[in-house]
């Protein structure tokens, strides 16, 4: 078995090792575009040199607004080499929401897909920290620079410096129920330490290897999507990128490229299974990784029947560096599927506890807040020590999820402390939607909740108290559409005379679901 170097490996170290195995092997494909392992590394070096030549120093933020493509991953690896920080931004957000993130992280370089650029006005004036805007897929030479031309412009003598394992390499944004979005800082250790530690103990987990062909359908700006591509690359596996998820295209890739391992959220699984001709025996899948939201038992049973492969469920969050808990293939069938309602057990190297509202550790079976200590945990929230201290204490991440751990170590999620809604794997925070609704002149009050849905996991439902004459639902939706990303929009709007409240005036959302 290959030696494990737990004390010194950085991401570029591990990429170089993957390149040495077979530099000419295809690493990533995206439509008609492809890149070999050796070319990915050389392009990343060139991009890192361009960043340094631009004047970006250690810790400078490099923002990317794009659907997934090979260049996105060149930029990621370049950041690990140049000691800069990738800020992946959800391209589905409204321009104002994306600009707010660019301003918050003080981005010095923006790399943006050409098709998305027209939605923005003068970025230089709204984001004064930007040194340059680089465009993927064409550019106006008078105001912006085309990516490949910019990437290859720096001299080969440009120094890069020496990466450290504790360098922050990624900053991904997650919103709270109140206040501005928070930038989760993740280091090399997030992508390296957990799986390396498991391998050192003889636990190969999914056994990712150079013979695998992976489907990359999760978005680049989510920890799950980026983490899955990075792990596949480090293992030497070939990967097929989807710029954005489309179920019919996913089936085409799965079958024509004989994909062996894939990572999908439950809503994606549901949509894939609904495609014509999706039947047992058609796929070459050996393992399927799922998570991000609860999965209905009926859907899981159907998927297990059609795909006929091993299933892995993972539980974690951006702040824990993606996965921390796993329900393994053996758990999916053990005791007649009795564990299918569980999120799984802690992975080797991860510690779990459940605490009461007063912070005391609770015994097995008792319900409280789930806390996770993982070698992959975040460094902290960017420029937000107060929020960091609330969620991370003595290395423990307080997840905000309510649940219990049984005597055998299986985690059962019961509810969420926060009112977060998970729609098709996207996190929606009711307070944000409520604030926009209540800015409408025809709305007096509003409460937003999640309602279970067989395909999307949950949908956003808004309960509205009108201010005077009742506004039209269509008009409310048009108002929201101009101000919120599409996945945050209510799928149901119900008008009610008043919101249910307790004696202290708190809205009783449980009565609205």
Short mmCIF file of C-alpha atoms in Angstrom, two decimals:
data_model
loop_
_atom_site.label_atom_id
_atom_site.label_comp_id
_atom_site.label_asym_id
_atom_site.label_seq_id
_atom_site.Cartn_x
_atom_site.Cartn_y
_atom_site.Cartn_z
CA UNK A 1 0.00 0.00 0.00
CA UNK A 2 1.21 3.52 -0.77
CA UNK A 3 2.84 5.25 2.18
CA UNK A 4 0.76 7.74 4.13
CA UNK A 5 2.38 11.09 4.97
CA UNK A 6 -0.10 12.52 7.41
CA UNK A 7 2.19 15.22 8.76
CA UNK A 8 3.20 17.00 5.57
CA UNK A 9 0.90 16.42 2.60
CA UNK A 10 -0.59 19.44 0.89
CA UNK A 11 -3.06 19.26 -1.98
CA UNK A 12 -0.38 20.04 -4.61
CA UNK A 13 1.74 17.19 -3.16
CA UNK A 14 -1.11 14.77 -3.68
CA UNK A 15 -1.97 16.08 -7.13
CA UNK A 16 1.65 15.57 -8.19
CA UNK A 17 1.45 12.00 -6.95
CA UNK A 18 -1.68 11.41 -9.05
CA UNK A 19 0.06 12.91 -12.08
CA UNK A 20 3.11 10.69 -11.60
CA UNK A 21 0.92 7.57 -11.80
CA UNK A 22 -0.20 8.40 -15.34
CA UNK A 23 0.16 11.99 -16.61
CA UNK A 24 -1.56 11.21 -19.92
CA UNK A 25 -4.67 9.61 -18.44
CA UNK A 26 -7.85 11.68 -18.85
CA UNK A 27 -8.67 13.42 -15.59
CA UNK A 28 -11.82 15.43 -16.37
CA UNK A 29 -14.25 15.70 -19.26
CA UNK A 30 -16.97 18.29 -19.74
CA UNK A 31 -18.94 17.90 -22.95
CA UNK A 32 -16.41 17.85 -25.76
CA UNK A 33 -13.66 19.29 -23.58
CA UNK A 34 -11.19 17.14 -21.64
CA UNK A 35 -7.92 17.43 -19.75
CA UNK A 36 -5.29 14.88 -18.78
CA UNK A 37 -3.79 14.76 -15.28
CA UNK A 38 -0.48 16.19 -16.43
CA UNK A 39 -2.15 19.02 -18.33
CA UNK A 40 -4.39 19.86 -15.36
CA UNK A 41 -1.32 20.29 -13.18
CA UNK A 42 0.58 22.36 -15.78
CA UNK A 43 -2.45 24.62 -16.37
CA UNK A 44 -2.87 25.05 -12.62
CA UNK A 45 0.78 26.09 -12.33
CA UNK A 46 0.32 28.60 -15.16
CA UNK A 47 -2.83 30.00 -13.53
CA UNK A 48 -1.06 30.26 -10.17
CA UNK A 49 1.77 32.18 -11.82
CA UNK A 50 -0.77 34.51 -13.44
CA UNK A 51 -2.31 35.16 -10.01
CA UNK A 52 1.07 36.01 -8.54
CA UNK A 53 2.00 38.12 -11.59
CA UNK A 54 -1.27 40.01 -11.06
CA UNK A 55 0.02 40.99 -7.62
CA UNK A 56 -2.15 38.61 -5.58
CA UNK A 57 -0.41 37.72 -2.32
CA UNK A 58 -0.97 34.90 0.17
CA UNK A 59 -4.60 34.89 1.33
CA UNK A 60 -5.98 36.98 -1.57
CA UNK A 61 -9.52 35.97 -2.52
CA UNK A 62 -10.18 34.65 -6.05
CA UNK A 63 -13.90 34.51 -6.83
CA UNK A 64 -15.42 32.21 -9.45
CA UNK A 65 -18.94 32.67 -10.84
CA UNK A 66 -19.53 29.94 -13.38
CA UNK A 67 -21.30 26.74 -14.12
CA UNK A 68 -18.98 23.81 -13.59
CA UNK A 69 -16.21 23.48 -16.17
CA UNK A 70 -12.62 22.28 -16.37
CA UNK A 71 -11.28 25.81 -15.94
CA UNK A 72 -13.03 26.07 -12.55
CA UNK A 73 -10.90 23.21 -11.30
CA UNK A 74 -7.74 24.64 -12.83
CA UNK A 75 -8.43 27.73 -10.72
CA UNK A 76 -8.98 25.66 -7.58
CA UNK A 77 -5.65 23.87 -7.95
CA UNK A 78 -3.97 27.16 -8.83
CA UNK A 79 -5.18 28.63 -5.54
CA UNK A 80 -3.64 25.72 -3.63
CA UNK A 81 -0.32 26.45 -5.34
CA UNK A 82 -0.38 30.27 -5.09
CA UNK A 83 -1.66 30.29 -1.47
CA UNK A 84 -4.69 32.28 -2.59
CA UNK A 85 -8.27 31.42 -1.61
CA UNK A 86 -10.97 30.20 -3.99
CA UNK A 87 -14.39 31.74 -3.35
CA UNK A 88 -16.92 29.67 -5.26
CA UNK A 89 -20.13 31.67 -5.69
CA UNK A 90 -23.53 30.18 -6.48
CA UNK A 91 -24.26 31.39 -10.03
CA UNK A 92 -27.99 30.91 -9.41
CA UNK A 93 -28.08 33.81 -6.94
CA UNK A 94 -29.31 37.21 -8.02
CA UNK A 95 -26.54 39.59 -9.19
CA UNK A 96 -27.00 41.77 -6.09
CA UNK A 97 -26.51 38.71 -3.87
CA UNK A 98 -23.33 37.76 -5.72
CA UNK A 99 -21.98 41.31 -5.57
CA UNK A 100 -22.58 41.30 -1.80
CA UNK A 101 -20.35 38.21 -1.50
CA UNK A 102 -17.66 39.78 -3.71
CA UNK A 103 -17.71 42.82 -1.45
CA UNK A 104 -17.69 40.78 1.76
CA UNK A 105 -14.68 38.66 0.79
CA UNK A 106 -12.77 41.61 -0.74
CA UNK A 107 -12.22 39.61 -3.93
CA UNK A 108 -9.17 40.77 -5.86
CA UNK A 109 -9.76 38.59 -8.90
CA UNK A 110 -13.05 37.51 -10.45
CA UNK A 111 -13.26 34.69 -12.97
CA UNK A 112 -16.72 34.63 -14.52
CA UNK A 113 -18.51 32.70 -17.24
CA UNK A 114 -19.12 34.90 -20.28
CA UNK A 115 -22.83 34.06 -20.42
CA UNK A 116 -23.30 35.33 -16.85
CA UNK A 117 -21.36 38.59 -17.24
CA UNK A 118 -24.15 40.69 -18.87
CA UNK A 119 -26.20 40.49 -15.66
CA UNK A 120 -23.63 42.70 -13.92
CA UNK A 121 -23.08 46.39 -14.35
CA UNK A 122 -19.73 48.07 -13.63
CA UNK A 123 -18.09 45.53 -11.33
CA UNK A 124 -15.04 47.72 -10.77
CA UNK A 125 -17.11 50.48 -9.16
CA UNK A 126 -19.31 48.16 -7.09
CA UNK A 127 -16.36 45.97 -6.03
CA UNK A 128 -13.35 48.31 -5.71
CA UNK A 129 -11.11 45.52 -4.36
CA UNK A 130 -11.13 43.80 -7.79
CA UNK A 131 -7.85 44.03 -9.67
CA UNK A 132 -9.10 42.20 -12.75
CA UNK A 133 -12.16 40.46 -14.23
CA UNK A 134 -11.28 37.37 -16.26
CA UNK A 135 -13.90 35.83 -18.52
CA UNK A 136 -14.41 32.17 -19.37
CA UNK A 137 -15.55 31.58 -22.94
CA UNK A 138 -14.83 34.90 -24.59
CA UNK A 139 -14.35 38.51 -23.48
CA UNK A 140 -14.57 42.15 -24.46
CA UNK A 141 -10.87 42.93 -24.89
CA UNK A 142 -11.42 46.57 -23.98
CA UNK A 143 -12.67 45.91 -20.45
CA UNK A 144 -12.04 42.27 -19.54
CA UNK A 145 -9.51 39.52 -20.21
CA UNK A 146 -10.12 36.09 -21.72
CA UNK A 147 -9.16 33.32 -19.29
CA UNK A 148 -6.75 31.19 -21.37
CA UNK A 149 -4.92 34.28 -22.62
CA UNK A 150 -4.60 35.61 -19.07
CA UNK A 151 -3.60 32.19 -17.68
CA UNK A 152 -0.73 31.84 -20.15
CA UNK A 153 0.48 35.43 -19.89
CA UNK A 154 2.69 35.16 -16.80
CA UNK A 155 6.41 34.43 -17.17
CA UNK A 156 7.55 30.88 -16.34
CA UNK A 157 10.00 32.41 -13.87
CA UNK A 158 7.21 33.79 -11.66
CA UNK A 159 7.76 32.49 -8.12
CA UNK A 160 4.90 30.77 -6.30
CA UNK A 161 6.07 30.21 -2.74
CA UNK A 162 5.55 27.13 -0.59
CA UNK A 163 2.02 26.02 0.42
CA UNK A 164 1.30 25.07 4.03
CA UNK A 165 -1.25 22.48 5.12
CA UNK A 166 -2.94 25.11 7.29
CA UNK A 167 -3.38 27.61 4.44
CA UNK A 168 -7.01 28.44 3.74
CA UNK A 169 -7.69 27.27 0.17
CA UNK A 170 -11.47 27.64 -0.13
CA UNK A 171 -14.09 30.04 1.20
CA UNK A 172 -17.66 28.89 0.65
CA UNK A 173 -20.69 30.90 1.67
CA UNK A 174 -23.52 29.72 3.84
CA UNK A 175 -26.31 32.00 5.03
CA UNK A 176 -27.65 32.25 8.54
CA UNK A 177 -31.28 32.75 9.45
CA UNK A 178 -30.46 36.38 10.17
CA UNK A 179 -27.68 38.71 9.14
CA UNK A 180 -25.32 38.53 6.18
CA UNK A 181 -23.91 35.40 4.56
CA UNK A 182 -20.91 33.81 6.29
CA UNK A 183 -17.76 32.69 4.48
CA UNK A 184 -16.61 29.26 5.69
CA UNK A 185 -12.81 29.01 5.50
CA UNK A 186 -11.44 25.56 4.66
CA UNK A 187 -7.77 24.53 4.57
CA UNK A 188 -5.81 21.77 2.81
CA UNK A 189 -6.59 19.62 5.86
CA UNK A 190 -10.31 19.62 4.97
CA UNK A 191 -9.63 17.66 1.79
CA UNK A 192 -6.72 15.54 3.06
CA UNK A 193 -6.70 14.52 6.71
CA UNK A 194 -9.90 12.54 7.20
CA UNK A 195 -9.50 10.08 4.34
CA UNK A 196 -5.74 9.78 4.80
CA UNK A 197 -6.28 8.96 8.45
CA UNK A 198 -8.88 6.36 7.51
CA UNK A 199 -6.54 4.75 5.00
CA UNK A 200 -3.79 4.63 7.63
CA UNK A 201 -6.18 2.51 9.70
CA UNK A 202 -6.92 0.23 6.73
CA UNK A 203 -10.33 1.78 6.01
CA UNK A 204 -10.53 2.44 2.25
CA UNK A 205 -14.12 3.76 2.55
CA UNK A 206 -15.45 3.87 -1.06
CA UNK A 207 -12.17 2.63 -2.49
CA UNK A 208 -11.79 5.43 -5.04
CA UNK A 209 -9.03 4.45 -7.47
CA UNK A 210 -7.49 5.13 -10.88
CA UNK A 211 -9.79 2.63 -12.58
CA UNK A 212 -12.94 4.49 -11.52
CA UNK A 213 -15.07 6.72 -13.73
CA UNK A 214 -16.95 9.28 -11.63
CA UNK A 215 -20.00 11.43 -12.29
CA UNK A 216 -19.59 14.99 -11.01
CA UNK A 217 -23.14 16.34 -10.94
CA UNK A 218 -23.04 18.37 -7.72
CA UNK A 219 -22.19 22.08 -8.11
CA UNK A 220 -18.64 23.36 -7.81
CA UNK A 221 -19.67 26.09 -5.33
CA UNK A 222 -20.98 23.51 -2.81
CA UNK A 223 -18.59 21.68 -0.51
CA UNK A 224 -20.06 18.33 -1.64
CA UNK A 225 -19.43 19.00 -5.31
CA UNK A 226 -15.92 20.40 -4.91
CA UNK A 227 -14.92 17.76 -2.35
CA UNK A 228 -16.09 14.89 -4.62
CA UNK A 229 -14.10 16.16 -7.61
CA UNK A 230 -10.99 16.71 -5.49
CA UNK A 231 -11.15 13.21 -3.99
CA UNK A 232 -11.63 11.67 -7.43
CA UNK A 233 -8.67 13.62 -8.82
CA UNK A 234 -6.40 12.62 -5.93
CA UNK A 235 -7.38 8.97 -6.44
CA UNK A 236 -6.47 9.16 -10.14
CA UNK A 237 -10.05 8.54 -11.25
CA UNK A 238 -11.51 9.94 -14.47
CA UNK A 239 -14.42 12.31 -13.91
CA UNK A 240 -17.30 13.60 -16.04
CA UNK A 241 -18.36 17.16 -15.13
CA UNK A 242 -21.91 18.42 -15.61
CA UNK A 243 -22.08 22.22 -16.02
CA UNK A 244 -25.49 22.05 -14.35
CA UNK A 245 -27.65 19.09 -13.51
CA UNK A 246 -30.00 17.68 -16.13
CA UNK A 247 -31.52 14.26 -15.46
CA UNK A 248 -31.60 13.06 -19.07
CA UNK A 249 -27.99 14.11 -19.59
CA UNK A 250 -27.02 12.42 -16.33
CA UNK A 251 -28.49 9.12 -17.54
CA UNK A 252 -26.63 9.53 -20.82
CA UNK A 253 -23.32 10.05 -19.02
CA UNK A 254 -23.96 7.23 -16.55
CA UNK A 255 -24.64 4.74 -19.31
CA UNK A 256 -22.40 5.83 -22.20
CA UNK A 257 -19.33 6.51 -20.05
CA UNK A 258 -19.99 3.46 -17.85
CA UNK A 259 -19.72 5.49 -14.67
CA UNK A 260 -18.64 3.37 -11.69
CA UNK A 261 -19.25 5.82 -8.83
CA UNK A 262 -21.49 8.86 -8.48
CA UNK A 263 -22.56 11.42 -5.88
CA UNK A 264 -26.14 12.72 -6.01
CA UNK A 265 -28.66 14.40 -3.72
CA UNK A 266 -32.03 12.65 -3.29
CA UNK A 267 -33.85 15.04 -5.65
CA UNK A 268 -31.35 14.18 -8.40
CA UNK A 269 -31.84 10.47 -7.77
CA UNK A 270 -35.61 10.93 -8.06
CA UNK A 271 -35.30 12.76 -11.38
CA UNK A 272 -32.85 10.22 -12.82
CA UNK A 273 -35.13 7.32 -11.91
CA UNK A 274 -38.03 9.06 -13.66
CA UNK A 275 -36.20 9.05 -17.00
CA UNK A 276 -37.45 6.67 -19.74
CA UNK A 277 -35.53 3.43 -19.87
CA UNK A 278 -34.07 3.82 -16.39
CA UNK A 279 -34.15 0.16 -15.39
CA UNK A 280 -32.04 -2.51 -13.65
CA UNK A 281 -29.09 -3.81 -15.64
CA UNK A 282 -28.53 -0.61 -17.62
CA UNK A 283 -25.88 0.91 -15.38
CA UNK A 284 -22.30 0.03 -14.48
CA UNK A 285 -22.47 1.71 -11.07
CA UNK A 286 -20.54 0.08 -8.26
CA UNK A 287 -21.32 2.69 -5.61
CA UNK A 288 -23.59 5.70 -5.16
CA UNK A 289 -22.99 8.41 -2.57
CA UNK A 290 -25.97 10.45 -1.42
CA UNK A 291 -26.73 13.07 1.21
CA UNK A 292 -27.51 16.79 1.73
CA UNK A 293 -31.17 16.10 2.57
CA UNK A 294 -33.36 13.27 3.88
CA UNK A 295 -34.29 10.55 1.41
CA UNK A 296 -37.74 8.91 1.42
CA UNK A 297 -37.49 5.19 2.08
CA UNK A 298 -39.54 4.36 -1.02
CA UNK A 299 -37.13 6.34 -3.22
CA UNK A 300 -34.09 4.69 -1.64
CA UNK A 301 -35.54 1.21 -2.16
CA UNK A 302 -36.30 2.02 -5.81
CA UNK A 303 -32.78 3.36 -6.36
CA UNK A 304 -31.21 0.31 -4.74
CA UNK A 305 -33.27 -1.93 -7.01
CA UNK A 306 -32.52 -0.04 -10.24
CA UNK A 307 -28.84 0.73 -9.72
CA UNK A 308 -27.98 -2.53 -7.98
CA UNK A 309 -24.85 -1.09 -6.34
CA UNK A 310 -23.46 -0.18 -2.93
CA UNK A 311 -25.05 2.86 -1.30
CA UNK A 312 -23.30 5.33 1.01
CA UNK A 313 -25.17 8.07 2.86
CA UNK A 314 -23.09 10.89 4.34
CA UNK A 315 -23.98 13.52 6.90
CA UNK A 316 -22.04 16.68 7.60
CA UNK A 317 -22.00 20.33 6.66
CA UNK A 318 -19.69 22.88 5.08
CA UNK A 319 -18.35 23.76 8.52
CA UNK A 320 -17.32 20.14 9.16
CA UNK A 321 -15.58 19.87 5.78
CA UNK A 322 -18.37 17.83 4.18
CA UNK A 323 -18.77 14.30 5.49
CA UNK A 324 -18.37 13.29 9.12
CA UNK A 325 -20.94 10.50 9.48
CA UNK A 326 -21.58 7.68 7.03
CA UNK A 327 -24.24 5.01 6.60
CA UNK A 328 -22.31 2.32 4.76
CA UNK A 329 -23.53 -0.36 2.34
CA UNK A 330 -23.74 -3.02 5.04
CA UNK A 331 -25.96 -0.72 7.10
CA UNK A 332 -28.42 -0.40 4.22
CA UNK A 333 -29.28 -4.07 4.45
CA UNK A 334 -28.50 -4.95 8.07
CA UNK A 335 -31.38 -6.06 10.29
CA UNK A 336 -33.88 -5.76 7.46
CA UNK A 337 -32.95 -2.15 6.75
CA UNK A 338 -33.55 -1.04 10.33
CA UNK A 339 -30.81 1.60 10.03
CA UNK A 340 -32.17 3.28 6.90
CA UNK A 341 -33.62 6.09 9.02
CA UNK A 342 -30.17 6.73 10.49
CA UNK A 343 -27.51 9.07 9.07
CA UNK A 344 -24.89 6.44 9.97
CA UNK A 345 -21.97 6.34 12.36
CA UNK A 346 -18.96 8.59 12.87
CA UNK A 347 -16.11 7.99 10.46
CA UNK A 348 -12.73 7.03 11.96
CA UNK A 349 -11.10 10.18 13.30
CA UNK A 350 -14.45 11.92 13.90
CA UNK A 351 -15.97 12.40 17.35
CA UNK A 352 -19.65 12.97 18.04
CA UNK A 353 -21.67 14.09 21.01
CA UNK A 354 -25.20 15.26 21.76
CA UNK A 355 -25.64 18.17 24.16
CA UNK A 356 -28.53 19.65 26.07
CA UNK A 357 -29.59 23.28 25.82
CA UNK A 358 -27.28 23.96 28.76
CA UNK A 359 -24.33 22.37 26.94
CA UNK A 360 -24.10 19.14 28.95
CA UNK A 361 -23.28 15.90 27.10
CA UNK A 362 -26.27 13.57 26.95
CA UNK A 363 -26.26 9.75 27.18
CA UNK A 364 -27.14 7.43 24.30
CA UNK A 365 -30.70 7.75 23.05
CA UNK A 366 -31.39 11.20 24.50
CA UNK A 367 -32.26 14.01 22.09
CA UNK A 368 -30.25 17.21 21.89
CA UNK A 369 -28.00 19.20 19.58
CA UNK A 370 -25.54 17.13 17.54
CA UNK A 371 -21.91 18.25 17.77
CA UNK A 372 -19.03 17.09 15.57
CA UNK A 373 -15.26 17.23 16.00
CA UNK A 374 -13.45 16.36 12.78
CA UNK A 375 -9.93 16.86 11.37
CA UNK A 376 -11.71 18.32 8.32
CA UNK A 377 -13.49 21.08 10.22
CA UNK A 378 -13.38 24.68 9.11
CA UNK A 379 -10.76 27.21 10.16
CA UNK A 380 -13.57 29.64 10.95
CA UNK A 381 -15.93 32.17 9.41
CA UNK A 382 -14.09 34.86 7.43
CA UNK A 383 -13.76 38.07 9.48
CA UNK A 384 -16.49 36.91 11.85
CA UNK A 385 -15.02 35.74 15.19
CA UNK A 386 -18.32 36.15 17.01
CA UNK A 387 -20.19 33.75 14.71
CA UNK A 388 -17.19 31.40 14.74
CA UNK A 389 -17.17 31.24 18.54
CA UNK A 390 -20.87 30.43 18.58
CA UNK A 391 -20.66 27.44 16.27
CA UNK A 392 -17.15 26.18 17.12
CA UNK A 393 -16.11 25.56 20.71
CA UNK A 394 -12.97 23.66 21.68
CA UNK A 395 -12.83 22.20 18.18
CA UNK A 396 -16.45 21.01 18.30
CA UNK A 397 -18.86 22.18 15.60
CA UNK A 398 -22.37 22.75 16.97
CA UNK A 399 -24.47 21.73 13.98
CA UNK A 400 -27.82 23.21 14.92
CA UNK A 401 -29.38 19.80 14.17
CA UNK A 402 -31.39 18.03 16.82
CA UNK A 403 -31.06 14.28 17.16
CA UNK A 404 -29.69 11.41 19.17
CA UNK A 405 -26.99 8.74 19.02
CA UNK A 406 -27.98 5.19 19.96
CA UNK A 407 -25.90 2.74 21.96
CA UNK A 408 -24.27 1.41 18.78
CA UNK A 409 -23.20 4.87 17.64
CA UNK A 410 -25.84 5.41 14.96
CA UNK A 411 -26.95 9.03 14.50
CA UNK A 412 -30.64 9.82 14.09
CA UNK A 413 -31.57 13.35 12.97
CA UNK A 414 -34.88 14.44 14.47
CA UNK A 415 -35.23 18.09 13.53
CA UNK A 416 -33.29 21.32 13.01
CA UNK A 417 -32.73 23.95 15.64
CA UNK A 418 -32.86 26.52 12.91
CA UNK A 419 -35.71 26.78 10.48
CA UNK A 420 -33.57 25.97 7.47
CA UNK A 421 -35.37 24.45 4.49
CA UNK A 422 -33.52 22.11 2.12
CA UNK A 423 -35.00 22.36 -1.37
CA UNK A 424 -33.33 19.93 -3.83
CA UNK A 425 -30.13 20.13 -1.80
CA UNK A 426 -30.16 23.96 -1.71
CA UNK A 427 -30.39 25.63 1.68
CA UNK A 428 -33.18 28.19 2.06
CA UNK A 429 -33.45 30.34 5.16
CA UNK A 430 -37.01 31.49 5.94
CA UNK A 431 -35.99 34.79 7.57
CA UNK A 432 -34.54 36.01 4.27
CA UNK A 433 -37.69 35.14 2.30
CA UNK A 434 -39.90 36.59 5.04
CA UNK A 435 -37.98 39.87 4.98
CA UNK A 436 -38.48 40.27 1.22
CA UNK A 437 -42.15 39.31 1.44
CA UNK A 438 -42.76 41.83 4.21
CA UNK A 439 -41.17 44.59 2.13
CA UNK A 440 -44.10 44.27 -0.29
CA UNK A 441 -46.67 47.04 0.37
CA UNK A 442 -49.54 44.54 0.36
CA UNK A 443 -48.04 42.27 3.04
CA UNK A 444 -48.45 42.92 6.75
CA UNK A 445 -46.78 39.78 8.06
CA UNK A 446 -45.37 36.57 6.65
CA UNK A 447 -44.04 33.25 7.91
CA UNK A 448 -42.14 30.79 5.75
CA UNK A 449 -41.84 27.07 6.44
CA UNK A 450 -40.72 23.92 4.68
CA UNK A 451 -43.23 21.30 3.58
CA UNK A 452 -42.22 17.74 2.71
CA UNK A 453 -42.21 16.96 -1.01
CA UNK A 454 -41.69 13.55 -2.69
CA UNK A 455 -39.22 14.89 -5.28
CA UNK A 456 -37.59 18.02 -3.89
CA UNK A 457 -37.28 16.93 -0.26
CA UNK A 458 -38.94 20.12 0.95
CA UNK A 459 -40.61 23.04 -0.76
CA UNK A 460 -40.86 26.62 0.45
CA UNK A 461 -44.35 27.54 1.68
CA UNK A 462 -45.27 31.13 2.60
CA UNK A 463 -48.15 32.11 4.88
CA UNK A 464 -49.12 35.73 4.32
CA UNK A 465 -51.25 38.20 6.27
CA UNK A 466 -52.39 40.90 3.87
CA UNK A 467 -52.14 44.59 4.68
CA UNK A 468 -55.56 45.81 3.55
CA UNK A 469 -56.75 44.32 0.26
CA UNK A 470 -55.21 40.93 -0.56
CA UNK A 471 -52.51 41.12 -3.25
CA UNK A 472 -52.53 38.69 -6.17
CA UNK A 473 -50.34 35.62 -5.72
CA UNK A 474 -48.89 36.12 -9.20
CA UNK A 475 -47.92 39.66 -8.30
CA UNK A 476 -46.22 38.52 -5.10
CA UNK A 477 -44.23 35.90 -7.00
CA UNK A 478 -43.15 38.45 -9.59
CA UNK A 479 -42.02 40.72 -6.76
CA UNK A 480 -40.01 37.92 -5.14
CA UNK A 481 -38.54 36.73 -8.45
CA UNK A 482 -36.85 40.11 -8.93
CA UNK A 483 -35.23 39.88 -5.49
CA UNK A 484 -34.47 36.23 -4.72
CA UNK A 485 -32.80 33.26 -6.38
CA UNK A 486 -35.30 30.86 -7.96
CA UNK A 487 -34.68 28.06 -5.45
CA UNK A 488 -35.72 30.42 -2.62
CA UNK A 489 -39.12 31.21 -4.13
CA UNK A 490 -42.24 29.86 -2.38
CA UNK A 491 -43.86 27.03 -4.30
CA UNK A 492 -47.06 27.65 -2.30
CA UNK A 493 -48.50 30.94 -1.00
CA UNK A 494 -51.41 30.80 1.42
CA UNK A 495 -53.26 33.83 2.77
CA UNK A 496 -54.39 33.61 6.40
CA UNK A 497 -56.07 36.18 8.68
CA UNK A 498 -53.31 36.09 11.31
CA UNK A 499 -50.18 34.17 12.25
CA UNK A 500 -50.46 31.72 15.16
CA UNK A 501 -48.40 32.89 18.14
CA UNK A 502 -47.64 31.76 21.67
CA UNK A 503 -48.09 33.87 24.80
CA UNK A 504 -44.76 35.63 24.26
CA UNK A 505 -45.65 36.57 20.68
CA UNK A 506 -43.43 34.00 18.94
CA UNK A 507 -44.88 32.64 15.71
CA UNK A 508 -45.77 28.96 16.06
CA UNK A 509 -44.50 27.67 12.75
CA UNK A 510 -45.26 24.06 13.65
CA UNK A 511 -48.95 24.95 13.35
CA UNK A 512 -48.41 26.14 9.78
CA UNK A 513 -46.71 23.07 8.31
#
